[in-house]
Structure formats: structure tokens, C-alpha cells
Short mmCIF file of C-alpha atoms and ligand atoms in Angstrom, two decimals:
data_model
loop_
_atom_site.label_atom_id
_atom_site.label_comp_id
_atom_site.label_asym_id
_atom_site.label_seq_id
_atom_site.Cartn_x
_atom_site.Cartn_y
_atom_site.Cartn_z
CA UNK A 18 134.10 17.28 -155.02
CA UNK A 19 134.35 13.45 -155.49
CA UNK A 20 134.76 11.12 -152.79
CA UNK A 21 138.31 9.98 -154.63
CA UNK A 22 140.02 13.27 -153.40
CA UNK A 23 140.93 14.80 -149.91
CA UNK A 24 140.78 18.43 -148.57
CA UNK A 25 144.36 19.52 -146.94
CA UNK A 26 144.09 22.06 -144.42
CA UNK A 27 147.46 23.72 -143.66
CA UNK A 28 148.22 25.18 -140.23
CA UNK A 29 147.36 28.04 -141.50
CA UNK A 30 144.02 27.28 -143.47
CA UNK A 31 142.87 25.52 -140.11
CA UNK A 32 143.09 29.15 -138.14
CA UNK A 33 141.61 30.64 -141.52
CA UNK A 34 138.52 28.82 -140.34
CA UNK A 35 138.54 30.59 -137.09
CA UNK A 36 136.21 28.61 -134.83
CA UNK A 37 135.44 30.35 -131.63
CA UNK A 38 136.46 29.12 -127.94
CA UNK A 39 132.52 29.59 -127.21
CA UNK A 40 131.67 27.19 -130.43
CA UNK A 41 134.43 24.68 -129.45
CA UNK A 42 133.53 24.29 -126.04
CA UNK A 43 129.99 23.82 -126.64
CA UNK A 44 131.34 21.08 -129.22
CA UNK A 45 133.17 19.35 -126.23
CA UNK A 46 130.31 19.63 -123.59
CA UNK A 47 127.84 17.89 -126.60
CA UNK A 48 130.60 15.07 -126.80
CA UNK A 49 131.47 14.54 -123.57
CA UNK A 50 127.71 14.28 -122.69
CA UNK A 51 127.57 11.83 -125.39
CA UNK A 52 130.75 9.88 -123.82
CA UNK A 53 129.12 9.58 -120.39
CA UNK A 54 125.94 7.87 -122.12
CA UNK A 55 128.09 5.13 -123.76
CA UNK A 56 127.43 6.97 -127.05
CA UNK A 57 131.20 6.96 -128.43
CA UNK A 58 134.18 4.97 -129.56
CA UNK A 59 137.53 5.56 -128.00
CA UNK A 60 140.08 2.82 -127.22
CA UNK A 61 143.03 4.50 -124.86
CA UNK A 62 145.83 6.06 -127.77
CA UNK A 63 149.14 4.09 -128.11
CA UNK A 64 152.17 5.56 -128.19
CA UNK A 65 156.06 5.22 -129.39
CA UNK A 66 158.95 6.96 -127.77
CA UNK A 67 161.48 7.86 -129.68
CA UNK A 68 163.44 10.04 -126.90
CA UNK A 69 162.77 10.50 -123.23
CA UNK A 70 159.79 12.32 -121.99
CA UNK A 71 159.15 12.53 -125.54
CA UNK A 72 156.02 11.14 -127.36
CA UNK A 73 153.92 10.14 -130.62
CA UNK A 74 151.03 9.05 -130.23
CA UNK A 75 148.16 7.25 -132.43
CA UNK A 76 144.50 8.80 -131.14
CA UNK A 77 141.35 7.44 -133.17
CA UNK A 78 137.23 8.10 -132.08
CA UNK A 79 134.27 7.34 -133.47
CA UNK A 80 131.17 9.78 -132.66
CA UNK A 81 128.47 8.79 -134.63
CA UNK A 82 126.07 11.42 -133.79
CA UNK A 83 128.31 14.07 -135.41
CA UNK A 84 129.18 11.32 -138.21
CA UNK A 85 133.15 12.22 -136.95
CA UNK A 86 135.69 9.26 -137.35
CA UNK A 87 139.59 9.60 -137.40
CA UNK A 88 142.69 9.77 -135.94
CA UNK A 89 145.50 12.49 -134.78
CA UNK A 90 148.67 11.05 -134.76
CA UNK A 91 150.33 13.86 -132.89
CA UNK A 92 154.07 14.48 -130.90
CA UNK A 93 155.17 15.89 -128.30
CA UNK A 94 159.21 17.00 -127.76
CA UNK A 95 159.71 19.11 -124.39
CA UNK A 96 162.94 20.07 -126.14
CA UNK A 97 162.05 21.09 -129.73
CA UNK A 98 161.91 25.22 -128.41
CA UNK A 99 165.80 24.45 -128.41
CA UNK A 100 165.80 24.60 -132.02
CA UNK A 101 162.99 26.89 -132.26
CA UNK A 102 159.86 24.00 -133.64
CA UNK A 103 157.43 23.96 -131.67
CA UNK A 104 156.38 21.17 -128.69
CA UNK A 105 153.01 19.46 -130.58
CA UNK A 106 153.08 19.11 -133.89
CA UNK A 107 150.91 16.50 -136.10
CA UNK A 108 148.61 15.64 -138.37
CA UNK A 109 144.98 14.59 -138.35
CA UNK A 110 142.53 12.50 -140.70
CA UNK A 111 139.09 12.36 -140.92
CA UNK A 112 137.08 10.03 -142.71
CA UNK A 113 134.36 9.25 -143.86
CA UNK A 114 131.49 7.28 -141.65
CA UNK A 115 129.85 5.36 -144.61
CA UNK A 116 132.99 4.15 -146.52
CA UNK A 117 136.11 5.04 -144.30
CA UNK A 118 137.49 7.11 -147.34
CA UNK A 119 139.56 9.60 -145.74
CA UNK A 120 137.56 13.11 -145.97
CA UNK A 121 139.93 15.21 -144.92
CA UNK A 122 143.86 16.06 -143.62
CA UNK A 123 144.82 18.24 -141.63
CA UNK A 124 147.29 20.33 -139.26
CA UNK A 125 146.15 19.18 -135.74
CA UNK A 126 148.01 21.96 -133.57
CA UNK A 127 145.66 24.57 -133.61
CA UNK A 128 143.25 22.15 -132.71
CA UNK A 129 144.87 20.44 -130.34
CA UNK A 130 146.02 23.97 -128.90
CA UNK A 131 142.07 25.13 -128.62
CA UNK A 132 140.25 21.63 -127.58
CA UNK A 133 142.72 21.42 -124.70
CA UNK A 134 141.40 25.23 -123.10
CA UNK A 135 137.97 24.45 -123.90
CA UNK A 136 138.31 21.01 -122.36
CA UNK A 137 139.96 22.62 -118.95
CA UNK A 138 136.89 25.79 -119.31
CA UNK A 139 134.47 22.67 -119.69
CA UNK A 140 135.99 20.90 -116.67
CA UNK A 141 135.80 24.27 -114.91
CA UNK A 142 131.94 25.16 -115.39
CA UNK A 143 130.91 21.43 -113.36
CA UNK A 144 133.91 21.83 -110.94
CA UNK A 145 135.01 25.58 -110.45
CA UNK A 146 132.80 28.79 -108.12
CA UNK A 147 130.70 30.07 -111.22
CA UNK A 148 131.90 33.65 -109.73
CA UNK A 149 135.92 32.38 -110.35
CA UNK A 150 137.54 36.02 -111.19
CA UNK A 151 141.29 35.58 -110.80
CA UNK A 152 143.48 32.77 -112.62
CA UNK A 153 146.85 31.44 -112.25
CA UNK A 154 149.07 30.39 -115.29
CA UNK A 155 151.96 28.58 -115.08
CA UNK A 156 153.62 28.07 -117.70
CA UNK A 157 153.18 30.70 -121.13
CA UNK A 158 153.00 28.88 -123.64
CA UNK A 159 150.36 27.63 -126.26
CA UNK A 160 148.40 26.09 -123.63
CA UNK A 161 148.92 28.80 -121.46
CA UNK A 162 147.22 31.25 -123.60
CA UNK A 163 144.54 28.75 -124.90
CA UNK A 164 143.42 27.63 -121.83
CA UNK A 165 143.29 31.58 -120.58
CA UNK A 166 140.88 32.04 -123.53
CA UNK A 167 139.04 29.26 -122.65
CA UNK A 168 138.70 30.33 -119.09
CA UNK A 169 138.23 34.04 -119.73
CA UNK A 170 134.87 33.11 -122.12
CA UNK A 171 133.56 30.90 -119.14
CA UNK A 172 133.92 33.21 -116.27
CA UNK A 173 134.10 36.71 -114.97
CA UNK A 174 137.82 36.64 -115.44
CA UNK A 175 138.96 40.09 -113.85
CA UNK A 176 142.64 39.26 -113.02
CA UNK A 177 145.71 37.20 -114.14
CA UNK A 178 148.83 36.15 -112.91
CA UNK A 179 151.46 34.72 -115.23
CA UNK A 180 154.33 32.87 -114.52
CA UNK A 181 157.31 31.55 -116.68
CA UNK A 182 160.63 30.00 -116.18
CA UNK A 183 161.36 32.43 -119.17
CA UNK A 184 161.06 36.06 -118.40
CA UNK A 185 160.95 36.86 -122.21
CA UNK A 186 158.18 34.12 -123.33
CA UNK A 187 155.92 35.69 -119.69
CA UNK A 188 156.31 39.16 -120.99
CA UNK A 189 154.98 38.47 -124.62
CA UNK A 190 152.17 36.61 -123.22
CA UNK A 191 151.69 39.31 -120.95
CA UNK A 192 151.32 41.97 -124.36
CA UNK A 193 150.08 39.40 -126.38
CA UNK A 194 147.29 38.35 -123.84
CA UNK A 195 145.96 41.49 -122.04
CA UNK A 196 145.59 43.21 -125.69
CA UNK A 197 143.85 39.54 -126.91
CA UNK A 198 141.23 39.16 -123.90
CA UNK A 199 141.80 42.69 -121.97
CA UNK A 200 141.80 41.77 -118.87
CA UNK A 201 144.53 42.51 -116.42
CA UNK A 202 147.67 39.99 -116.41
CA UNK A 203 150.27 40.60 -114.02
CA UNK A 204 153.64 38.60 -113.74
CA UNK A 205 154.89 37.18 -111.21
CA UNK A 206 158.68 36.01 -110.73
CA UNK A 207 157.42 32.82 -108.40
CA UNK A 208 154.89 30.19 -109.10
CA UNK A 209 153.74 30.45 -105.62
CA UNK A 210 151.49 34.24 -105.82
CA UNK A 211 150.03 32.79 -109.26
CA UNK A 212 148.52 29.80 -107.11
CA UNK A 213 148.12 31.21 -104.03
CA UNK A 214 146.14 34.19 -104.88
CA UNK A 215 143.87 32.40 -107.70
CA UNK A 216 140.19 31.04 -107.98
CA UNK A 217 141.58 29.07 -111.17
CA UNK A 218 144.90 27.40 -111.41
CA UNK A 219 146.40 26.44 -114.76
CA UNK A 220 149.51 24.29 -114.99
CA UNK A 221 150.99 24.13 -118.72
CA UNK A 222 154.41 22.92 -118.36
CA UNK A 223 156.52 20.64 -119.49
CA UNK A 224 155.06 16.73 -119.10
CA UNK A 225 158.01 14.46 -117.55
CA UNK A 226 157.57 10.88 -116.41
CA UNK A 227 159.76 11.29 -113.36
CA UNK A 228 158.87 15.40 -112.65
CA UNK A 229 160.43 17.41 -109.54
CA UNK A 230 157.05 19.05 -108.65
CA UNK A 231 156.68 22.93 -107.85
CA UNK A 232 153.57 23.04 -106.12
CA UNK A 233 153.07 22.07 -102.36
CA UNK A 234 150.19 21.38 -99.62
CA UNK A 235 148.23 24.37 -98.51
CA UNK A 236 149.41 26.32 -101.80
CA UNK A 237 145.92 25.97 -103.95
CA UNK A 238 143.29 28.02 -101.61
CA UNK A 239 139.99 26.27 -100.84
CA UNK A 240 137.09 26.61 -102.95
CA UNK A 241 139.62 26.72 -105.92
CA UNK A 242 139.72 24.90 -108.94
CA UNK A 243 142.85 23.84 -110.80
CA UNK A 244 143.64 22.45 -114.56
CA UNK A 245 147.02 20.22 -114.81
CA UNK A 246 147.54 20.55 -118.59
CA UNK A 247 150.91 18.89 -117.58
CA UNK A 248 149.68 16.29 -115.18
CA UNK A 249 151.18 15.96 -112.25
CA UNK A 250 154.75 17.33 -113.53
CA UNK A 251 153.96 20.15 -111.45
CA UNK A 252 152.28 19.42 -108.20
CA UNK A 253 153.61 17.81 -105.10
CA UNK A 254 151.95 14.26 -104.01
CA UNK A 255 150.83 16.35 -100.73
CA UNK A 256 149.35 19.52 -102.77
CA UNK A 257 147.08 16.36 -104.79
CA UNK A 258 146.17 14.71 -101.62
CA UNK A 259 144.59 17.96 -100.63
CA UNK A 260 142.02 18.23 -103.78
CA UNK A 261 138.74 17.10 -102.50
CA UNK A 262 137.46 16.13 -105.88
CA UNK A 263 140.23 15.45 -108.63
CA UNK A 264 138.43 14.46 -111.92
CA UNK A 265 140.37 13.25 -115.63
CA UNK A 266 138.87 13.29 -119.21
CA UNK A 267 139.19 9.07 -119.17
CA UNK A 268 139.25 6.60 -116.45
CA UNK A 269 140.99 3.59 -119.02
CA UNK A 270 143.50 6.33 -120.32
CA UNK A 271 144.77 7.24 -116.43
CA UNK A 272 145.14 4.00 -115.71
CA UNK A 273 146.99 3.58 -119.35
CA UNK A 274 149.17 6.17 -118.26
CA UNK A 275 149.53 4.66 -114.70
CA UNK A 276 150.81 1.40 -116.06
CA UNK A 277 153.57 2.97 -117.93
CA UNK A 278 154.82 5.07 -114.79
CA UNK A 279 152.74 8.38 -114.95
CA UNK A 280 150.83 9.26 -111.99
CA UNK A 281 153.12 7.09 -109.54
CA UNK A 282 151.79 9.75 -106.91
CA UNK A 283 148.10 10.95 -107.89
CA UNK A 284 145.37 9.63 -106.03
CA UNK A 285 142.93 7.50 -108.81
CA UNK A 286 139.93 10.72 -110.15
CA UNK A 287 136.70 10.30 -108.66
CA UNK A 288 134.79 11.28 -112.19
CA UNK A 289 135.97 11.64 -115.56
CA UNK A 290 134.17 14.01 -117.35
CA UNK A 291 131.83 12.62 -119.40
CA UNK A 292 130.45 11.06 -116.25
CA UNK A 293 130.42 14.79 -114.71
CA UNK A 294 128.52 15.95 -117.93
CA UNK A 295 126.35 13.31 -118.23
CA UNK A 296 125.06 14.04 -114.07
CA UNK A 297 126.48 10.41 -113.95
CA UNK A 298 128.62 11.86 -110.90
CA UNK A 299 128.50 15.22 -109.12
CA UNK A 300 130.70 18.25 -109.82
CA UNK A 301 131.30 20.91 -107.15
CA UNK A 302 128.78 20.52 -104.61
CA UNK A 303 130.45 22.72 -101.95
CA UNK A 304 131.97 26.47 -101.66
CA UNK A 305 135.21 25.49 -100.42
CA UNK A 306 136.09 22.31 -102.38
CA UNK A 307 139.49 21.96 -103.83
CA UNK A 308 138.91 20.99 -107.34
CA UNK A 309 141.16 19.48 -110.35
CA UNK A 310 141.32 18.16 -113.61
CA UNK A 311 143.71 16.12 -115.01
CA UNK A 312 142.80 15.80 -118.56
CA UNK A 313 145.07 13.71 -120.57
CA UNK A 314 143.93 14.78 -123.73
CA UNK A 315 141.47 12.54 -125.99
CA UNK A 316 140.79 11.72 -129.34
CA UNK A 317 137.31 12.82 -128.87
CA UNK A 318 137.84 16.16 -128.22
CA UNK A 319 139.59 16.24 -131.60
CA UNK A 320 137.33 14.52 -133.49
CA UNK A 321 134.66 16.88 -131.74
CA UNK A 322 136.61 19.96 -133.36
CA UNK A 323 137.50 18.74 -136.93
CA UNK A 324 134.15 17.87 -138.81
CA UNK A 325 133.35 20.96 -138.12
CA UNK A 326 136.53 23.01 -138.75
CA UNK A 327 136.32 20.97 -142.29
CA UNK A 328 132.44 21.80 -143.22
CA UNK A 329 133.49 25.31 -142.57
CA UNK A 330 136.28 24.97 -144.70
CA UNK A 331 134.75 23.57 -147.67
CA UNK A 332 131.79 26.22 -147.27
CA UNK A 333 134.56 28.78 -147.57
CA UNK A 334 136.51 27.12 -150.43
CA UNK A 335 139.82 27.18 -147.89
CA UNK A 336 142.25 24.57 -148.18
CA UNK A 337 143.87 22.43 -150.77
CA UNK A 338 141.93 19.45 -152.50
CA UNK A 339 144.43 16.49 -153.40
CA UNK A 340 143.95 13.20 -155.19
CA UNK A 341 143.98 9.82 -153.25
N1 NAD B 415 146.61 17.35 -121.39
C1 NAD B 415 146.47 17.66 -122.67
O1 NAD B 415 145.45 17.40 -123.28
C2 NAD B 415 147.57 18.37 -123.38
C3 NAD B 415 147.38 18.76 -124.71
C4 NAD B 415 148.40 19.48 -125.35
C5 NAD B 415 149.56 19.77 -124.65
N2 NAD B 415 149.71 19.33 -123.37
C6 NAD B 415 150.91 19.62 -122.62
O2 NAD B 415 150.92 20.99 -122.29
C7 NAD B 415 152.27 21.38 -122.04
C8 NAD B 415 152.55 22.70 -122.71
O3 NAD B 415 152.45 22.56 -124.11
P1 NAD B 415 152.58 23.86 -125.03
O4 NAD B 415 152.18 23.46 -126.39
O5 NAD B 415 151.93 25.00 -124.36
O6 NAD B 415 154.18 24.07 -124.97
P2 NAD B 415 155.00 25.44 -125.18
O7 NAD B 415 156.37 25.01 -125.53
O8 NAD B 415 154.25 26.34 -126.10
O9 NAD B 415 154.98 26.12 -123.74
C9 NAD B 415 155.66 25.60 -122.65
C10 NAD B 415 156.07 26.78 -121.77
O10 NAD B 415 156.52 26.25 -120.51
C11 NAD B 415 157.56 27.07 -120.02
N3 NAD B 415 158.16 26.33 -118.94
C12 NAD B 415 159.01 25.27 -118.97
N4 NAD B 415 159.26 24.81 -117.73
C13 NAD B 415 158.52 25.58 -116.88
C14 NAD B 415 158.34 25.62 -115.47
N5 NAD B 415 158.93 24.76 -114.68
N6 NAD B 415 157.53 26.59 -114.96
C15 NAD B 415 156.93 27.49 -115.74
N7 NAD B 415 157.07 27.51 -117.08
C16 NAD B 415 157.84 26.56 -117.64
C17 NAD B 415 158.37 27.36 -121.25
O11 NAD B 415 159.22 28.47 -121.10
C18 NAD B 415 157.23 27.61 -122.28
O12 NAD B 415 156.87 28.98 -122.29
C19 NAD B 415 153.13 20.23 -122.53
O13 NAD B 415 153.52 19.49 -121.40
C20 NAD B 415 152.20 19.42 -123.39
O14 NAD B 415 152.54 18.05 -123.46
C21 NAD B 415 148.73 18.65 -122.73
#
């Protein structure tokens, strides 16, 4: 194809290309490893607002030893289920290292759907008990299920316990997931017995600046290991002071968010995770450590995903070529 023309990759051409959790997280350990060395470029993403708790945001990275440049310029509208769209939805262009031609663009919410599990299963394999059998979802949704995959191809998942606000979206997660990763998912009609009786903890609700948290002290047992998808929307300041180690995905982006009133009550991470990956700073180091990650969600994990969901693509002959 000549440079002068761009593959599009519907939603739907992106899942054509089916890369696996396994292949993605491996993609996101590489990069994060790289990130902890100083090998990447990744200014914190700006954002505009154009309702309350609601969000688009610009994300570029530069990796250069996968040759991956771009940006994802990606929403976020905790109300869009009202009128049945979904809550992310974006786009997402690659270009090219050697003459920033764009390459490539594409539907980022599959992506953004899978990086986000494997980057909670990464966090998980440096801060969770290897043996972690039983998880905790709050919150069926996209994330919910993706970050279930992500968890289930990481550990000896055995046992899960689903919780929803919505009785109907926890039941079809409940068919959908048990027949997608067979393993046992029970629901549960409080939040409280999906925390309480889990070795890993994900939290996949709505993101709000000002949130009335769920989750209090003593809740999360020791020696478990947590993933807040949705920050802090959805544990009490008490339940955070409790985590021994709480880790991020970017030190510059926390305090990003900090200065524009996230986080008012989260104690600062000791680690992000390229640091962790990198041996820069420990993971778990003891059996009954309370662990977290708050992962905000970075460029890099995109631009970890997408040269490769695009090399696939073109191998396959999937997706649309247009002129520039
Ligand atoms: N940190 C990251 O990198 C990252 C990346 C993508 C999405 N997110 C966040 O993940 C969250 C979920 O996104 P999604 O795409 O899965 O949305 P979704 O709309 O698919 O799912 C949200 C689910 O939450 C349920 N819900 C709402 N309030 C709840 C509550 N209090 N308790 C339990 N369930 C509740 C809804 O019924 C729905 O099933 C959003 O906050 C989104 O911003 C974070």
C-alpha cells in the first residue's frame, strides 16, 4: 500500500483481529518494563469536559522500540447507557515513526476494553498471592468482564462473585461469563460478600469526581489484592488507608488527576508500575499485604496494543484502506 493512504479498522474489524489477553498482557509487561527504564514518551493526557463527571481526553506515546507513535482521543459519559451508547467510545491513530504520516485509524474501545484487564492482571502478577483463586467484581460491565479475563489467564481463578447495581446487566454477565471462561460466578445482591470473601478485588464502576464510596475499613481481607478500574469512586478513605502497598500506572498522571480534584482522599502510590516491572521498587513481598492498583489508564498501554492489532490486520487483508 502507499504511504499516502490509511488503514480504517472498524469496531468490528479491530475484534476481527482477535488478539489474545495472554498476547496483550505480555505486550504491556514489555512496555511497562520499557517505561520504568526511561525508554518511552508519555506527557500526562489533557482533557475537556463537556458535562460533569464526563470526559474526552487527548492520550499520545511514543515507544520507539516497538516503532508505536499516536494518540487515542477517547470519552467517557457515565450516562450514555441511558440512551443505550455505550460509556468509552473513541478513536485512535497511529503513525508512522519515520515521517509522522498517520498509518493507521482505528476504533479504540476494544482496545481500551482489553489493555485495561491486562493492565490490572499485569498489576496483579508483581502485587497479588500467585495462588489468588477467588475474585470479586463490582461492577458488570465491559471492564468487568475484561478485567475477569485478564485475571482468569493469570491465575488459578476457581471462583467468582459478581455484583451489579443492575440485576439484569449481573445476570448476563453471569451467562455470558461462566460459558466465556468456565469458571464458577456467583451473584451476589451486596458488594460486601464480593470483597469480603475474595483474593482479587475488581472495582469497575462509574468514575465521579466527588464519589459516595461503597467500600469500608476491614472489608478487603489481608493478603488480598485489589484493582480500582474506577479509582477511588468506590472505596472509603479508611478502606485505602488500610492497603499496605497501593501502586498507579503513572506517578505525573495521579498527581494530574490530584490537581483537578480526583483522589482528594487516596494516600500518594508507593510504585507505579513500570517502576514495579522494571525491579525499580518491590511488589508483594509479604503473605498478608493488602495490595492495590489504581491505574488511570495510559496512552502506552494503547499504543502497546495497536501496532500490533494493525500488522495483524494488514497480514489478514481486514479493514478499510482510505486516501489521505
Ligand atoms: N482506569 C482505566 O484505565 C479505565 C479504562 C476504561 C474505563 N475505565 C472506567 O471503568 C468504568 C467502567 O467502564 P465500562 O466501560 O465497564 O462501563 P459499562 O457501562 O460497560 O459498565 C458499568 C457498569 O457499572 C454498573 N454500575 C453502576 N454503578 C454501580 C455501582 N455503584 N455498583 C455496582 N455496579 C454499578 C452498571 O450497571 C454497569 O453494568 C468507568 O468508570 C470507566 O471510566 C477505567
Amino acid at each position: 500500500m502507499s504511504s499516502k493512504e490509511l488503514l480504517y479498522l472498524s469496531r468490528a474489524d479491530v475484534e476481527a483481529v482477535a488478539l489474545g489477553m495472554p498476547t496483550i498482557v505480555g505486550l504491556l509487561e514489555e512496555v511497562f518494563r520499557m517505561k520504568g527504564e526511561g525508554r518511552v514518551e508519555m506527557p500526562p493526557k489533557p482533557g475537556i469536559h463537556t458535562k460533569p463527571d464526563a470526559f474526552i481526553h487527548a492520550m499520545p506515546a511514543y515507544i520507539p522500540a516497538l516503532r508505536s507513535a499516536g494518540i487515542k482521543w477517547v470519552s467517557g459519559y457515565p450516562e450514555n447507557y441511558k440512551q443505550g451508547l455505550p460509556y468509552i467510545s473513541g478513536l485512535l491513530i497511529l503513525n508512522d515513526v519515520d515521517t509522522g504520516l498517520p498509518l493507521a485509524v482505528m476504533d479504540c474501545t476494544w482496545i481500551t476494553a482489553y489493555r485495561t484487564g491486562a493492565a490490572t492482571a499485569l498489576s496483579a502478577k508483581y502485587l497479588a498471592r500467585p495462588k489468588s483463586e477467588t475474585v470479586g467484581i463490582l461492577a458488570c460491565g465491559v471492564q468487568g468482564r475484561t478485567n475477569l479475563e485478564a485475571l482468569a489467564c493469570t491465575f488459578p481463578v476457581k471462583h467468582v462473585y459478581a455484583y451489579d447495581v443492575l440485576p439484569s446487566a449481573q445476570q448476563q454477565y453471569i451467562d455470558e461469563m461462566s460459558a466465556k471462561l468456565g469458571v464458577e460466578i456467583e451473584g451476589v445482591d451486596a458488594p460486601k460478600k464480593a470483597v469480603a470473601e475474595s483474593d482479587l478485588v475488581v472495582t469497575s464502576g462509574p468514575i465521579l469526581k466527588h464519589p459516595t464510596p461503597t467500600i469500608g475499613k476491614d472489608w478487603l481481607r489481608p493478603g488480598a489484592f485489589a484493582s480500582a478500574v474506577d479509582f477511588d469512586s468506590y472505596w472509603k478513605p479508611e478502606a485505602l488507608a488500610q492497603v499496605d502497598k497501593l501502586s498507579t500506572d503513572d506517578h505525573a498522571q495521579f498527581q494530574y488527576y490530584k490537581s483537578t480534584g480526583y483522589f482528594q482522599n487516596t494516600p500518594d502510590p508507593y510504585a507505579d508500575l513500570g517502576e514495579i516491572v522494571a525491579g525499580l521498587r518491590p511488589g508483594r513481598e509479604r503473605e498478608n499485604e493488602r495490595t492495590m492498583a489504581m491505574n488511570l489508564g495510559l496512552a502506552l498501554d494503547d499504543m502497546a496494543v495497536a501496532p500490533e492489532v494493525y500488522r495483524r490486520a494488514k497480514e489478514r487483508g481486514i479493514g478499510t484502506w482510505l486516501k489521505l
